[in-house]
CSV table of C-alpha atoms in Angstrom, one decimal:
chain,number,residue,atom,x,y,z
B,1,UNK,CA,16.1,0.9,21.5
B,2,UNK,CA,18.0,3.5,20.0
B,3,UNK,CA,17.6,7.1,21.2
B,4,UNK,CA,15.0,9.3,19.5
B,5,UNK,CA,16.8,11.2,18.1
B,6,UNK,CA,19.8,8.8,16.2
B,7,UNK,CA,16.7,7.1,15.5
B,8,UNK,CA,15.2,9.9,13.2
B,9,UNK,CA,18.3,10.5,11.7
B,10,UNK,CA,18.9,7.2,10.9
B,11,UNK,CA,15.3,6.7,9.1
B,12,UNK,CA,17.0,9.8,7.5
B,13,UNK,CA,19.5,8.1,5.2
B,14,UNK,CA,17.9,6.3,2.8
B,15,UNK,CA,16.1,9.8,1.2
B,16,UNK,CA,20.2,11.2,0.7
B,17,UNK,CA,22.0,8.2,0.7
B,18,UNK,CA,22.7,7.8,-3.0
B,19,UNK,CA,22.0,4.6,-3.4
B,20,UNK,CA,18.2,5.3,-2.3
B,21,UNK,CA,17.4,8.8,-3.0
B,22,UNK,CA,16.3,8.3,-6.9
B,23,UNK,CA,14.8,5.4,-6.5
B,24,UNK,CA,13.2,7.0,-3.2
B,25,UNK,CA,12.2,10.0,-5.2
B,26,UNK,CA,10.5,8.8,-8.1
B,27,UNK,CA,8.5,6.5,-6.7
B,28,UNK,CA,7.7,9.1,-4.3
B,29,UNK,CA,6.6,11.4,-7.2
B,30,UNK,CA,5.2,8.9,-9.0
B,31,UNK,CA,2.3,7.9,-6.3
B,32,UNK,CA,1.8,11.6,-5.8
B,33,UNK,CA,0.4,11.0,-9.2
B,34,UNK,CA,-1.5,7.7,-9.4
B,35,UNK,CA,-2.9,9.8,-6.0
B,36,UNK,CA,-4.4,11.9,-7.8
B,37,UNK,CA,-6.0,10.1,-10.6
B,38,UNK,CA,-6.8,7.5,-7.3
B,39,UNK,CA,-9.7,10.8,-6.1
B,40,UNK,CA,-11.5,11.0,-9.9
B,41,UNK,CA,-12.7,7.9,-11.0
B,42,UNK,CA,-14.4,5.8,-7.8
B,43,UNK,CA,-15.2,8.9,-6.2
B,44,UNK,CA,-16.7,10.1,-9.8
B,45,UNK,CA,-18.5,7.2,-9.3
B,46,UNK,CA,-20.3,7.9,-6.5
B,47,UNK,CA,-21.6,11.4,-7.5
B,48,UNK,CA,-22.9,10.1,-10.5
B,49,UNK,CA,-24.6,6.8,-9.4
B,50,UNK,CA,-25.2,8.0,-5.4
B,51,UNK,CA,-24.5,3.5,-5.4
B,52,UNK,CA,-22.3,1.8,-2.7
B,53,UNK,CA,-22.3,-0.9,-4.7
B,54,UNK,CA,-21.2,0.7,-8.1
B,55,UNK,CA,-18.7,2.7,-5.7
B,56,UNK,CA,-17.3,-0.4,-4.6
B,57,UNK,CA,-17.5,-2.6,-8.0
B,58,UNK,CA,-15.5,0.4,-8.8
B,59,UNK,CA,-12.8,-0.8,-6.6
B,60,UNK,CA,-13.1,-3.8,-7.1
B,61,UNK,CA,-12.2,-4.0,-10.5
B,62,UNK,CA,-8.9,-1.8,-10.0
B,63,UNK,CA,-7.5,-4.1,-7.4
B,64,UNK,CA,-8.4,-7.6,-9.8
B,65,UNK,CA,-7.1,-5.4,-12.4
B,66,UNK,CA,-3.7,-4.7,-10.2
B,67,UNK,CA,-3.7,-8.4,-9.2
B,68,UNK,CA,-3.0,-9.3,-12.7
B,69,UNK,CA,-0.7,-6.5,-13.5
B,70,UNK,CA,1.3,-7.2,-10.4
B,71,UNK,CA,1.1,-10.9,-11.3
B,72,UNK,CA,3.0,-9.8,-14.5
B,73,UNK,CA,5.5,-7.7,-13.2
B,74,UNK,CA,6.5,-9.5,-10.3
B,75,UNK,CA,7.1,-12.2,-13.8
B,76,UNK,CA,9.4,-10.1,-16.1
B,77,UNK,CA,10.7,-7.9,-12.7
B,78,UNK,CA,13.4,-10.5,-12.0
B,79,UNK,CA,14.3,-11.4,-15.1
B,80,UNK,CA,15.1,-8.0,-16.8
B,81,UNK,CA,16.6,-4.5,-16.5
B,82,UNK,CA,14.8,-3.3,-13.8
B,83,UNK,CA,15.8,-0.2,-14.7
B,84,UNK,CA,14.3,-0.1,-18.8
B,85,UNK,CA,11.3,-1.6,-16.4
B,86,UNK,CA,10.5,1.4,-14.8
B,87,UNK,CA,11.3,3.6,-17.2
B,88,UNK,CA,9.1,1.9,-19.8
B,89,UNK,CA,6.5,1.1,-17.3
B,90,UNK,CA,6.4,5.1,-16.1
B,91,UNK,CA,6.1,6.6,-20.2
B,92,UNK,CA,2.6,4.5,-20.4
B,93,UNK,CA,1.6,5.8,-17.9
B,94,UNK,CA,1.8,8.9,-18.6
B,95,UNK,CA,0.0,8.6,-22.2
B,96,UNK,CA,-3.0,5.8,-20.4
B,97,UNK,CA,-2.9,9.4,-17.9
B,98,UNK,CA,-2.5,12.2,-20.3
B,99,UNK,CA,-5.4,9.7,-23.1
B,100,UNK,CA,-8.3,10.5,-20.3
B,101,UNK,CA,-8.4,14.1,-20.8
B,102,UNK,CA,-11.1,14.6,-23.1
B,103,UNK,CA,-13.1,10.9,-22.8
B,104,UNK,CA,-16.0,12.6,-20.0
B,105,UNK,CA,-17.4,14.1,-22.9
B,106,UNK,CA,-17.0,11.7,-25.3
B,107,UNK,CA,-16.8,8.1,-23.6
B,108,UNK,CA,-17.5,8.3,-19.6
B,109,UNK,CA,-18.0,4.7,-20.4
B,110,UNK,CA,-14.0,4.1,-21.6
B,111,UNK,CA,-13.2,6.9,-19.4
B,112,UNK,CA,-14.4,4.6,-16.2
B,113,UNK,CA,-12.5,1.6,-17.8
B,114,UNK,CA,-9.3,3.0,-18.6
B,115,UNK,CA,-9.4,5.2,-15.2
B,116,UNK,CA,-9.4,1.4,-13.6
B,117,UNK,CA,-6.4,0.1,-15.7
B,118,UNK,CA,-4.4,3.4,-15.3
B,119,UNK,CA,-5.5,3.2,-11.5
B,120,UNK,CA,-4.4,-0.9,-11.2
B,121,UNK,CA,-0.9,-0.4,-13.8
B,122,UNK,CA,1.1,0.8,-10.2
B,123,UNK,CA,0.8,-2.9,-9.6
B,124,UNK,CA,3.2,-3.8,-12.3
B,125,UNK,CA,5.8,-2.0,-12.3
B,126,UNK,CA,5.7,-1.8,-7.7
B,127,UNK,CA,7.6,-5.8,-8.2
B,128,UNK,CA,10.1,-4.1,-10.1
B,129,UNK,CA,10.8,-1.1,-8.0
B,130,UNK,CA,10.5,-2.6,-4.3
B,131,UNK,CA,12.9,-4.8,-5.6
B,132,UNK,CA,15.4,-2.7,-6.6
B,133,UNK,CA,15.9,-0.6,-3.7
B,134,UNK,CA,15.4,-3.8,-1.2
B,135,UNK,CA,18.4,-5.1,-3.4
B,136,UNK,CA,20.3,-1.6,-3.4
B,137,UNK,CA,19.8,-1.0,1.0
B,138,UNK,CA,20.7,-4.0,1.7
B,139,UNK,CA,22.9,-3.2,4.9
B,140,UNK,CA,19.5,-1.1,7.0
B,141,UNK,CA,16.4,-3.0,5.9
B,142,UNK,CA,13.9,-2.0,9.3
B,143,UNK,CA,15.1,1.4,7.8
B,144,UNK,CA,14.0,1.8,4.7
B,145,UNK,CA,11.1,0.6,5.3
B,146,UNK,CA,10.4,3.3,7.2
B,147,UNK,CA,11.9,5.5,4.3
B,148,UNK,CA,9.7,3.7,2.0
B,149,UNK,CA,6.7,3.0,3.4
B,150,UNK,CA,6.3,7.0,4.6
B,151,UNK,CA,7.6,8.1,1.4
B,152,UNK,CA,4.4,6.0,0.3
B,153,UNK,CA,2.0,7.1,2.9
B,154,UNK,CA,2.8,11.0,2.2
B,155,UNK,CA,2.0,9.9,-1.7
B,156,UNK,CA,-1.0,8.2,-0.3
B,157,UNK,CA,-1.5,12.4,1.4
B,158,UNK,CA,-1.5,14.5,-0.5
B,159,UNK,CA,-1.8,13.2,-3.7
B,160,UNK,CA,-5.7,12.7,-3.4
B,161,UNK,CA,-6.1,16.0,-1.3
B,162,UNK,CA,-4.0,18.0,-4.0
B,163,UNK,CA,-6.7,16.4,-7.1
B,164,UNK,CA,-9.1,16.9,-5.7
B,165,UNK,CA,-7.8,20.9,-5.4
B,166,UNK,CA,-6.3,20.8,-8.8
B,167,UNK,CA,-10.6,19.6,-9.9
B,168,UNK,CA,-11.5,22.5,-8.5
B,169,UNK,CA,-9.5,24.6,-9.4
B,170,UNK,CA,-9.0,24.2,-13.2
B,171,UNK,CA,-11.4,20.9,-13.8
B,172,UNK,CA,-10.5,17.3,-15.1
B,173,UNK,CA,-7.9,18.8,-17.2
B,174,UNK,CA,-5.3,20.2,-14.8
B,175,UNK,CA,-5.5,17.5,-12.2
B,176,UNK,CA,-4.3,14.6,-14.6
B,177,UNK,CA,-2.3,17.5,-16.4
B,178,UNK,CA,-0.6,16.8,-13.3
B,179,UNK,CA,-0.6,13.4,-13.6
B,180,UNK,CA,1.5,13.3,-16.9
B,181,UNK,CA,3.8,15.8,-15.1
B,182,UNK,CA,5.3,13.8,-12.4
B,183,UNK,CA,5.4,10.4,-14.9
B,184,UNK,CA,7.4,13.1,-16.7
B,185,UNK,CA,9.6,14.3,-13.6
B,186,UNK,CA,10.0,10.1,-11.9
B,187,UNK,CA,11.7,9.2,-16.2
B,188,UNK,CA,13.9,12.3,-15.3
B,189,UNK,CA,14.7,11.0,-12.1
B,190,UNK,CA,15.7,7.7,-13.3
B,191,UNK,CA,17.4,8.6,-16.9
B,192,UNK,CA,20.2,9.6,-14.3
B,193,UNK,CA,22.1,5.9,-15.0
B,194,UNK,CA,23.6,6.8,-11.6
B,195,UNK,CA,20.2,6.5,-10.3
B,196,UNK,CA,20.4,2.4,-9.3
B,197,UNK,CA,23.7,0.3,-8.4
B,198,UNK,CA,24.4,-2.6,-10.9
B,199,UNK,CA,22.9,-4.7,-8.2
B,200,UNK,CA,19.7,-3.7,-8.1
B,201,UNK,CA,18.8,-2.8,-12.4
B,202,UNK,CA,19.2,-6.3,-13.0
B,203,UNK,CA,18.8,-8.9,-11.6
B,204,UNK,CA,21.1,-12.2,-10.3
B,205,UNK,CA,20.7,-15.7,-11.1
B,206,UNK,CA,17.1,-17.0,-10.3
B,207,UNK,CA,16.9,-20.9,-11.3
B,208,UNK,CA,16.7,-21.7,-7.0
B,209,UNK,CA,14.9,-20.0,-4.9
B,210,UNK,CA,17.5,-21.1,-1.5
B,211,UNK,CA,15.8,-19.1,0.7
B,212,UNK,CA,16.8,-18.9,4.2
B,213,UNK,CA,15.0,-18.2,7.3
B,214,UNK,CA,16.6,-15.0,10.0
B,215,UNK,CA,19.5,-17.0,10.9
B,216,UNK,CA,20.9,-17.9,8.1
B,217,UNK,CA,19.7,-21.4,8.5
B,218,UNK,CA,18.7,-23.0,4.7
B,219,UNK,CA,14.2,-24.0,5.0
B,220,UNK,CA,13.4,-27.3,4.9
B,221,UNK,CA,10.6,-28.6,2.7
B,222,UNK,CA,9.2,-25.2,2.0
B,223,UNK,CA,9.2,-22.7,-0.8
B,224,UNK,CA,8.0,-19.8,2.3
B,225,UNK,CA,9.4,-19.2,5.0
B,226,UNK,CA,7.1,-18.8,7.6
B,227,UNK,CA,7.9,-15.1,7.5
B,228,UNK,CA,6.9,-15.0,4.6
B,229,UNK,CA,3.7,-17.0,5.3
B,230,UNK,CA,2.6,-15.2,8.5
B,231,UNK,CA,2.9,-11.1,6.4
B,232,UNK,CA,1.6,-13.0,3.0
B,233,UNK,CA,-1.8,-12.9,5.3
B,234,UNK,CA,-1.5,-10.6,7.8
B,235,UNK,CA,-1.3,-8.2,3.7
B,236,UNK,CA,-4.4,-10.2,2.6
B,237,UNK,CA,-6.6,-9.9,5.9
B,238,UNK,CA,-5.5,-6.1,6.9
B,239,UNK,CA,-6.3,-5.3,3.8
B,240,UNK,CA,-9.8,-6.6,3.6
B,241,UNK,CA,-10.0,-4.8,6.1
B,242,UNK,CA,-9.1,-1.7,5.0
B,243,UNK,CA,-12.0,-2.5,2.1
B,244,UNK,CA,-14.2,-2.6,3.8
B,245,UNK,CA,-14.2,0.0,6.1
B,246,UNK,CA,-13.1,2.5,3.2
B,247,UNK,CA,-16.3,1.0,1.2
B,248,UNK,CA,-18.5,1.9,3.9
B,249,UNK,CA,-17.1,5.0,6.0
B,250,UNK,CA,-18.5,7.0,2.6
B,251,UNK,CA,-22.0,6.2,3.2
B,252,UNK,CA,-22.2,6.0,6.6
B,253,UNK,CA,-20.4,9.6,7.2
B,254,UNK,CA,-22.7,10.6,4.7
B,255,UNK,CA,-25.4,10.0,6.4
B,256,UNK,CA,-24.2,10.9,10.6
B,257,UNK,CA,-26.3,14.0,10.7
B,258,UNK,CA,-23.7,17.6,11.7
B,259,UNK,CA,-20.7,15.1,9.2
B,260,UNK,CA,-18.8,18.3,7.1
B,261,UNK,CA,-18.6,18.1,3.0
B,262,UNK,CA,-15.1,17.3,3.3
B,263,UNK,CA,-15.3,14.3,6.2
B,264,UNK,CA,-14.4,11.5,4.4
B,265,UNK,CA,-11.2,12.8,3.0
B,266,UNK,CA,-10.7,14.2,7.3
B,267,UNK,CA,-10.9,10.3,7.8
B,268,UNK,CA,-8.4,9.5,5.5
B,269,UNK,CA,-5.7,11.8,6.1
B,270,UNK,CA,-6.0,11.3,9.5
B,271,UNK,CA,-5.5,7.8,8.5
B,272,UNK,CA,-2.0,8.7,6.9
B,273,UNK,CA,-0.9,11.2,10.0
B,274,UNK,CA,-1.1,8.5,12.2
B,275,UNK,CA,0.5,5.7,9.8
B,276,UNK,CA,3.5,8.5,9.6
B,277,UNK,CA,3.1,8.6,13.6
B,278,UNK,CA,3.0,4.7,13.4
B,279,UNK,CA,6.3,4.4,11.1
B,280,UNK,CA,8.3,6.5,12.9
B,281,UNK,CA,7.4,5.3,16.3
B,282,UNK,CA,8.5,1.5,14.2
B,283,UNK,CA,11.8,2.7,13.0
B,284,UNK,CA,13.5,3.6,15.9
B,285,UNK,CA,12.5,0.8,18.1
B,286,UNK,CA,14.4,-2.5,18.4
B,287,UNK,CA,12.2,-5.5,17.0
B,288,UNK,CA,15.2,-8.0,17.8
B,289,UNK,CA,14.1,-9.8,20.4
B,290,UNK,CA,11.1,-9.6,19.2
B,291,UNK,CA,8.9,-12.5,17.1
B,292,UNK,CA,7.0,-11.2,14.2
B,293,UNK,CA,4.3,-13.3,15.0
B,294,UNK,CA,3.4,-11.5,18.3
B,295,UNK,CA,3.5,-8.5,16.5
B,296,UNK,CA,1.1,-9.8,13.6
B,297,UNK,CA,-1.7,-10.5,16.0
B,298,UNK,CA,-1.5,-7.5,18.8
B,299,UNK,CA,-2.0,-6.0,15.2
B,300,UNK,CA,-5.0,-7.6,14.1
B,301,UNK,CA,-7.2,-7.7,17.1
B,302,UNK,CA,-5.9,-3.4,17.8
B,303,UNK,CA,-7.5,-3.7,14.3
B,304,UNK,CA,-10.9,-5.3,15.2
B,305,UNK,CA,-11.2,-3.3,18.0
B,306,UNK,CA,-10.3,0.2,16.5
B,307,UNK,CA,-13.0,-0.1,13.6
B,308,UNK,CA,-15.4,-1.1,16.4
B,309,UNK,CA,-14.9,2.1,18.1
B,310,UNK,CA,-14.9,4.4,14.9
B,311,UNK,CA,-19.1,3.6,14.7
B,312,UNK,CA,-19.7,3.2,18.6
B,313,UNK,CA,-20.9,6.2,18.6
B,314,UNK,CA,-22.2,8.8,15.9
B,315,UNK,CA,-19.7,11.3,15.4
B,316,UNK,CA,-16.9,12.6,12.6
B,317,UNK,CA,-14.9,13.6,15.4
B,318,UNK,CA,-14.1,9.8,16.3
B,319,UNK,CA,-14.8,7.8,13.5
B,320,UNK,CA,-11.5,10.2,12.4
B,321,UNK,CA,-9.2,9.7,16.0
B,322,UNK,CA,-9.4,6.3,15.4
B,323,UNK,CA,-8.5,6.3,11.8
B,324,UNK,CA,-6.1,8.2,13.7
B,325,UNK,CA,-5.1,5.4,15.5
B,326,UNK,CA,-5.1,2.5,13.3
B,327,UNK,CA,-2.4,4.5,11.0
B,328,UNK,CA,0.2,4.5,13.9
B,329,UNK,CA,-1.1,0.6,14.7
B,330,UNK,CA,-0.1,-0.3,11.1
B,331,UNK,CA,3.3,1.0,11.8
B,332,UNK,CA,5.0,-2.8,13.4
B,333,UNK,CA,3.9,-4.5,11.1
B,334,UNK,CA,4.2,-2.8,8.5
B,335,UNK,CA,7.8,-2.2,9.7
B,336,UNK,CA,8.7,-4.9,11.1
B,337,UNK,CA,7.2,-7.4,8.2
B,338,UNK,CA,8.2,-5.6,5.3
B,339,UNK,CA,12.7,-5.8,6.8
B,340,UNK,CA,12.3,-9.4,8.0
B,341,UNK,CA,10.8,-10.5,4.3
B,342,UNK,CA,13.8,-8.4,2.4
B,343,UNK,CA,16.5,-9.8,4.4
B,344,UNK,CA,15.9,-13.1,3.9
B,345,UNK,CA,14.3,-13.6,-0.2
B,346,UNK,CA,17.3,-14.1,-2.1
B,347,UNK,CA,17.8,-10.2,-4.5
B,348,UNK,CA,17.2,-12.8,-7.1
B,349,UNK,CA,13.1,-13.1,-6.3
B,350,UNK,CA,12.6,-10.0,-4.3
B,351,UNK,CA,10.6,-9.1,-7.7
B,352,UNK,CA,8.5,-11.9,-7.6
B,353,UNK,CA,7.9,-12.7,-4.1
B,354,UNK,CA,6.4,-8.7,-2.9
B,355,UNK,CA,4.3,-9.1,-6.5
B,356,UNK,CA,2.7,-12.3,-4.9
B,357,UNK,CA,2.6,-10.0,-1.6
B,358,UNK,CA,1.0,-7.1,-3.0
B,359,UNK,CA,-1.5,-9.6,-5.1
B,360,UNK,CA,-2.4,-11.3,-1.8
B,361,UNK,CA,-2.8,-8.5,-0.3
B,362,UNK,CA,-5.5,-7.1,-3.4
B,363,UNK,CA,-7.2,-10.1,-2.7
B,364,UNK,CA,-8.1,-9.8,0.0
B,365,UNK,CA,-9.3,-6.3,-0.6
B,366,UNK,CA,-11.2,-7.9,-3.0
B,367,UNK,CA,-12.9,-10.2,-0.7
B,368,UNK,CA,-13.9,-7.6,1.1
B,369,UNK,CA,-15.1,-5.2,-1.8
B,370,UNK,CA,-17.4,-8.4,-2.0
B,371,UNK,CA,-18.4,-8.4,0.5
B,372,UNK,CA,-19.8,-4.6,1.1
B,373,UNK,CA,-21.1,-4.8,-2.6
B,374,UNK,CA,-23.4,-8.7,-0.5
B,375,UNK,CA,-24.4,-6.4,2.5
B,376,UNK,CA,-25.3,-3.4,0.8
B,377,UNK,CA,-28.2,-3.6,2.3
B,378,UNK,CA,-26.9,-3.7,5.4
B,379,UNK,CA,-26.7,-0.2,7.4
B,380,UNK,CA,-22.9,0.8,7.2
B,381,UNK,CA,-22.6,1.1,11.5
B,382,UNK,CA,-24.0,-2.0,12.2
B,383,UNK,CA,-22.1,-3.7,9.6
B,384,UNK,CA,-18.5,-2.0,10.6
B,385,UNK,CA,-19.6,-3.6,14.0
B,386,UNK,CA,-20.0,-6.5,13.5
B,387,UNK,CA,-16.9,-7.3,11.1
B,388,UNK,CA,-15.2,-5.7,12.8
B,389,UNK,CA,-15.5,-7.4,15.9
B,390,UNK,CA,-15.0,-10.6,14.3
B,391,UNK,CA,-11.9,-9.6,12.6
B,392,UNK,CA,-10.6,-9.2,16.4
B,393,UNK,CA,-12.0,-12.7,17.0
B,394,UNK,CA,-11.0,-15.1,13.9
B,395,UNK,CA,-7.7,-13.4,12.4
B,396,UNK,CA,-5.2,-13.9,15.5
B,397,UNK,CA,-6.4,-17.2,15.9
B,398,UNK,CA,-5.8,-18.2,12.5
B,399,UNK,CA,-2.4,-16.0,13.3
B,400,UNK,CA,-1.5,-18.2,16.0
B,401,UNK,CA,-1.8,-21.6,14.2
B,402,UNK,CA,0.1,-20.1,11.2
B,403,UNK,CA,3.8,-21.5,11.4
B,404,UNK,CA,5.9,-20.3,14.4
B,405,UNK,CA,9.4,-17.8,13.3
B,406,UNK,CA,13.1,-18.4,15.5
B,407,UNK,CA,13.5,-16.7,17.9
B,408,UNK,CA,16.5,-14.8,16.5
B,409,UNK,CA,18.5,-11.1,16.2
B,410,UNK,CA,16.6,-10.6,13.4
B,411,UNK,CA,15.8,-7.2,12.6
């Protein structure tokens, strides 16, 4: 393991390297805008209906629409100029957000529908963004994974908080106007020709997918090697649990007698801070002798147990503390799986692989929201206790029976 200081400097290099800095900056500001939108629609629906079913249905619609957008974006990303695709997407998303501003007073239903579309539209350009970034910075994929996910975590933490603050100061018009401005800034960052290296802008020949495992050997008789299959399953299962916990956290915290009005936001912030700590720790560590399957099994057990502990004592402080630990626990899984998948997948297939990876996560989350709707009559605490326990028991068993990657000196 490298020293913490040297490791931290290595993790910061993607933010300053000319091959990746503009891409990372554009993603950061556009995702800040996404966070502003994300806080307006779902919580607005809950405030109007006081219904967990309506809240979960809003999340579900966003995830299902996001899956369709991701499939379309992944199909295009590997066959077109990724930079131009990103620029066009940012323009369209800015126009959609601007269209939301007058709708609450004139057409609330259209506001909700377009709000769901805006929330899902980021999935369209995500495959192009992620594949371009990995193609630009292939020499240190572990540092890149930690940097990219740290930036995304910051966006997810600051964006909703900024959205709530802006909404409180100037209402919907101010909040969504700032959202439009974030897409304009992202456009400016990517407008320069040097914003994306030539090898990342347009994928190479993609007629054949010659995926190799991390040792460099061809993978026989399989579309995806074990590391990709395990990563897909892990994304689906973890997203399922996060969806359930996120949706049920709203009524659970609302029902606690001493929980402040902002308890839900505090819990989300605690998770995000924990995620930054976990991503840093995973980024500076050496995982070359650790199998991905071992990391995923340990993580899945930890996720389930933490979910149980979060509601074992009905106090919002315990819930927030558990989510902080949960964020830390996600670090190794996020960084190692991303680095190893990017290492073995050719640049010409990265867009489609990342699109499918995203879709697996969205399907898992959609399954979680469907479950929340189905058990809406059950107390949130009881539901989280049961689901967390079952997750810690079932998911590791499934992972044990999935194909195992060969032991190598990979990332």
